[in-house]
């Protein structure tokens, strides 16, 4: 293996200069830089990433904290794979590798320790939720000035760097569309309120009703847990109240499809279905029977944006490694209502 | 931040001894080991992962090479997320972090370079295919004695460490079931033959026909690319030959669902559908209308097994980092036919 010493000899400079050039550390004359680079190329010198990162105190890794997803709960595959794709695409362009960090059930995450141990230079948190330990861990990161970004969750009263979609507006638009189709008794199958996603959807639902002068009725709220199974379970309740319910707005596509499946198993034909709108516009929405109207969330773009916020100058590969603290601003991307057969009432 | 020096002072040993204990490098008296450990605990000393790994020449990372999946092709989300879950779960238990490495379109992967740069200690290759550059890169890894494992693909004539499922038998079972249901003209919508997955499925299809004394007819073969869209495209051909075709075996669920969707768009009711069997038993199989019979592939277990093969003694966290070359054996896990309404003929 070619050593730094040989590169230095060929270029006629010191070993320290070779390091400075290859690590882009400190000012260097252009002429020297080129000489070293040419010598390194000529000899096929590959600097050890470990040695380089050790010298720089940088790992070159963007940590991505994944939620704990037990095997049975892979319902989340779509939105995680989309967010991860966006994060991965941006990180790759910036010369950073993705280090996946899995939450363990019942274990406190020591985010701060990951930085202290220099395992990661920056961090994106997926699948966060309102939880005391989680909040404390993130507050500590912020106090220490670590670059991190929370995706798809909002911690009220904090000023974390967050990237999310506008779920209030997304839900308002969906419910308004149902009202335009003549629906008045709109059941809302929401997720648990430990997720800001759920509370924001409820807000949008209520706003749409209010705008149309329709009274909010708690009896129309149902709670699931974002799984298809929980939709299937809710279907019995909905089937028993079909003379009172003319539409179902579900907080994600999986639950909407679970309800449809349940109604079908109870012997109902598509022509007896209430109007349906799901949320996420995941790949299954289009496959549903009838095809499911849904609120499209730009998960991929959210992943790109979150990564961009942690990398100030993505055009320059070297400076991309100099990660900075993320400006503490919550960024909300727009959603889009995709209308398919399930919500059209003639 | 507490330094190694302070730990050494409190324990009454040299800094080198502190390093040896905390890196589990070389023989150490139990009494000394305990003294250093106690001092480190008392002071809350956190060794830098970078410094430790640099000293050991180990990164502590298991690299996972991901295929290039353009945004539009996230059809693969299910099987990748399942395999990754299995890999992640095993790696996590062994104290290794997962480093995700994305293939770039049209770029040669320098797997060997990832090891030379000490970015990874071992590697799992997902989404491999028969391709000259890919094969050369893997042969080089093998020559260099690097620990790696190829998942869900077979390189014929090589003796790589591979973990796969028995797709010949999986396909044979599926087609035999269709024959038992009285089907004789079974269309086979396969994927491209650059994937061993596809050629193995064809072998199983032919074996089942042969076992039943049914002549193999090339006219019944259709090629898609494992996307739902390619199933949708094949549906026109199938619809035009429904008096000649009484069943469709598709090489994955997505394509089967695409065909169903296409037939439905052409105005056909479920009672006019041919029998259907998909493959993978992904989460969408159960949601299909009619529910789709499918060949279940143990992707999660394959991920666990591939990781285990690279980690000789997963029970011991320290020795887990001493990764070894993987025995060059191809391991095939069994598949299971899951029968649902789509393939039942009364």
Coordinates of C-alpha atoms in Angstrom, one line a residue, chain B residues 123-266:
Chain B
X123 CA -20.2 -6.0 4.0
X124 CA -23.6 -7.3 2.8
X125 CA -24.5 -6.8 -0.8
X126 CA -28.2 -6.2 -1.6
X127 CA -29.7 -5.9 -5.1
X128 CA -26.7 -7.5 -6.9
X129 CA -27.2 -8.7 -10.5
X130 CA -25.2 -10.4 -13.2
X131 CA -22.9 -7.6 -14.4
X132 CA -19.3 -7.8 -15.4
X133 CA -18.1 -4.9 -13.1
X134 CA -20.0 -6.1 -10.2
X135 CA -18.6 -9.6 -10.5
X136 CA -15.0 -8.3 -10.8
X137 CA -15.5 -6.1 -7.7
X138 CA -16.8 -9.1 -5.7
X139 CA -14.0 -11.5 -7.0
X140 CA -11.5 -9.0 -5.8
X141 CA -13.1 -8.9 -2.4
X142 CA -12.9 -12.6 -2.2
X143 CA -9.2 -12.7 -3.3
X144 CA -8.4 -10.2 -0.6
X145 CA -10.2 -12.3 2.0
X146 CA -12.7 -9.6 3.0
X147 CA -15.8 -10.8 4.9
X148 CA -18.8 -10.2 2.7
X149 CA -22.1 -11.8 1.9
X150 CA -24.4 -11.5 -1.2
X151 CA -28.1 -11.6 -0.5
X152 CA -31.0 -12.7 -2.7
X153 CA -28.8 -13.3 -5.8
X154 CA -26.7 -16.2 -7.0
X155 CA -23.5 -15.8 -9.0
X156 CA -23.2 -19.0 -11.0
X157 CA -19.8 -20.6 -11.0
X158 CA -18.5 -18.5 -8.1
X159 CA -18.1 -19.6 -4.5
X160 CA -19.2 -16.5 -2.8
X161 CA -20.9 -16.5 0.6
X162 CA -24.6 -16.2 -0.4
X163 CA -27.9 -16.2 1.5
X164 CA -31.0 -16.7 -0.6
X165 CA -34.4 -18.4 -0.6
X166 CA -35.2 -21.5 -2.6
X167 CA -37.0 -19.8 -5.5
X168 CA -37.0 -23.0 -7.7
X169 CA -39.0 -24.8 -5.1
X170 CA -41.1 -21.8 -4.2
X171 CA -42.2 -21.4 -7.9
X172 CA -42.6 -25.2 -8.3
X173 CA -45.0 -25.3 -5.4
X174 CA -47.0 -22.3 -6.6
X175 CA -47.5 -23.7 -10.1
X176 CA -48.3 -27.2 -8.8
X177 CA -51.0 -25.6 -6.7
X178 CA -52.5 -23.9 -9.7
X179 CA -52.4 -27.2 -11.6
X180 CA -54.2 -28.9 -8.7
X181 CA -56.9 -26.3 -9.0
X182 CA -57.5 -27.5 -12.5
X183 CA -55.5 -24.8 -14.4
X184 CA -53.6 -26.0 -17.5
X185 CA -52.8 -22.8 -19.4
X186 CA -50.7 -20.9 -16.8
X187 CA -49.2 -17.6 -18.0
X188 CA -45.9 -16.7 -16.3
X189 CA -45.1 -13.1 -15.8
X190 CA -41.4 -13.1 -14.9
X191 CA -38.7 -10.5 -14.2
X192 CA -35.6 -9.9 -16.3
X193 CA -33.0 -12.7 -16.4
X194 CA -30.1 -10.6 -15.1
X195 CA -31.5 -11.6 -11.7
X196 CA -30.9 -15.2 -10.6
X197 CA -34.3 -14.8 -8.9
X198 CA -35.9 -14.7 -12.3
X199 CA -34.1 -17.7 -13.9
X200 CA -34.7 -19.8 -10.8
X201 CA -38.5 -19.0 -10.9
X202 CA -38.6 -20.1 -14.5
X203 CA -36.9 -23.4 -13.6
X204 CA -39.5 -24.0 -10.9
X205 CA -42.3 -23.2 -13.3
X206 CA -41.0 -25.6 -15.8
X207 CA -40.5 -28.4 -13.3
X208 CA -44.1 -28.1 -12.1
X209 CA -45.4 -28.4 -15.6
X210 CA -43.2 -31.3 -16.4
X211 CA -44.2 -33.1 -13.1
X212 CA -47.8 -32.8 -14.3
X213 CA -47.1 -33.8 -17.9
X214 CA -48.1 -30.4 -19.2
X215 CA -46.2 -29.2 -22.2
X216 CA -44.1 -26.1 -21.7
X217 CA -45.3 -23.3 -24.1
X218 CA -43.1 -20.3 -24.6
X219 CA -46.1 -18.3 -25.7
X220 CA -47.2 -18.3 -22.1
X221 CA -44.1 -16.4 -20.9
X222 CA -44.3 -12.7 -20.4
X223 CA -41.6 -10.4 -19.2
X224 CA -42.0 -7.5 -16.7
X225 CA -39.5 -5.7 -14.5
X226 CA -40.9 -6.4 -11.1
X227 CA -42.8 -3.1 -11.1
X228 CA -46.6 -2.8 -10.8
X229 CA -46.5 -0.7 -13.9
X230 CA -45.1 -3.6 -15.9
X231 CA -47.9 -5.8 -14.6
X232 CA -50.4 -3.2 -15.7
X233 CA -48.8 -3.2 -19.2
X234 CA -49.0 -7.0 -19.4
X235 CA -52.7 -7.0 -18.5
X236 CA -53.7 -6.0 -22.1
X237 CA -52.0 -9.1 -23.5
X238 CA -53.6 -11.3 -20.8
X239 CA -57.0 -9.8 -21.3
X240 CA -56.9 -10.5 -25.0
X241 CA -56.1 -14.2 -24.4
X242 CA -58.4 -15.0 -21.6
X243 CA -60.0 -17.9 -23.5
X244 CA -56.5 -19.4 -23.7
X245 CA -55.1 -18.5 -20.2
X246 CA -56.7 -19.8 -17.0
X247 CA -54.1 -18.7 -14.5
X248 CA -51.4 -16.1 -14.0
X249 CA -48.2 -16.8 -12.0
X250 CA -46.3 -13.5 -11.4
X251 CA -42.7 -13.3 -10.1
X252 CA -43.7 -10.8 -7.5
X253 CA -46.9 -9.5 -5.9
X254 CA -46.5 -6.0 -7.4
X255 CA -46.8 -7.4 -10.9
X256 CA -49.7 -9.6 -10.1
X257 CA -51.5 -6.6 -8.6
X258 CA -50.7 -4.6 -11.7
X259 CA -52.3 -7.2 -13.9
X260 CA -55.4 -7.3 -11.7
X261 CA -55.7 -3.6 -11.8
X262 CA -55.3 -3.6 -15.6
X263 CA -58.0 -6.2 -16.0
X264 CA -60.3 -4.2 -13.7
X265 CA -59.7 -1.1 -15.8
X266 CA -60.6 -3.1 -18.9

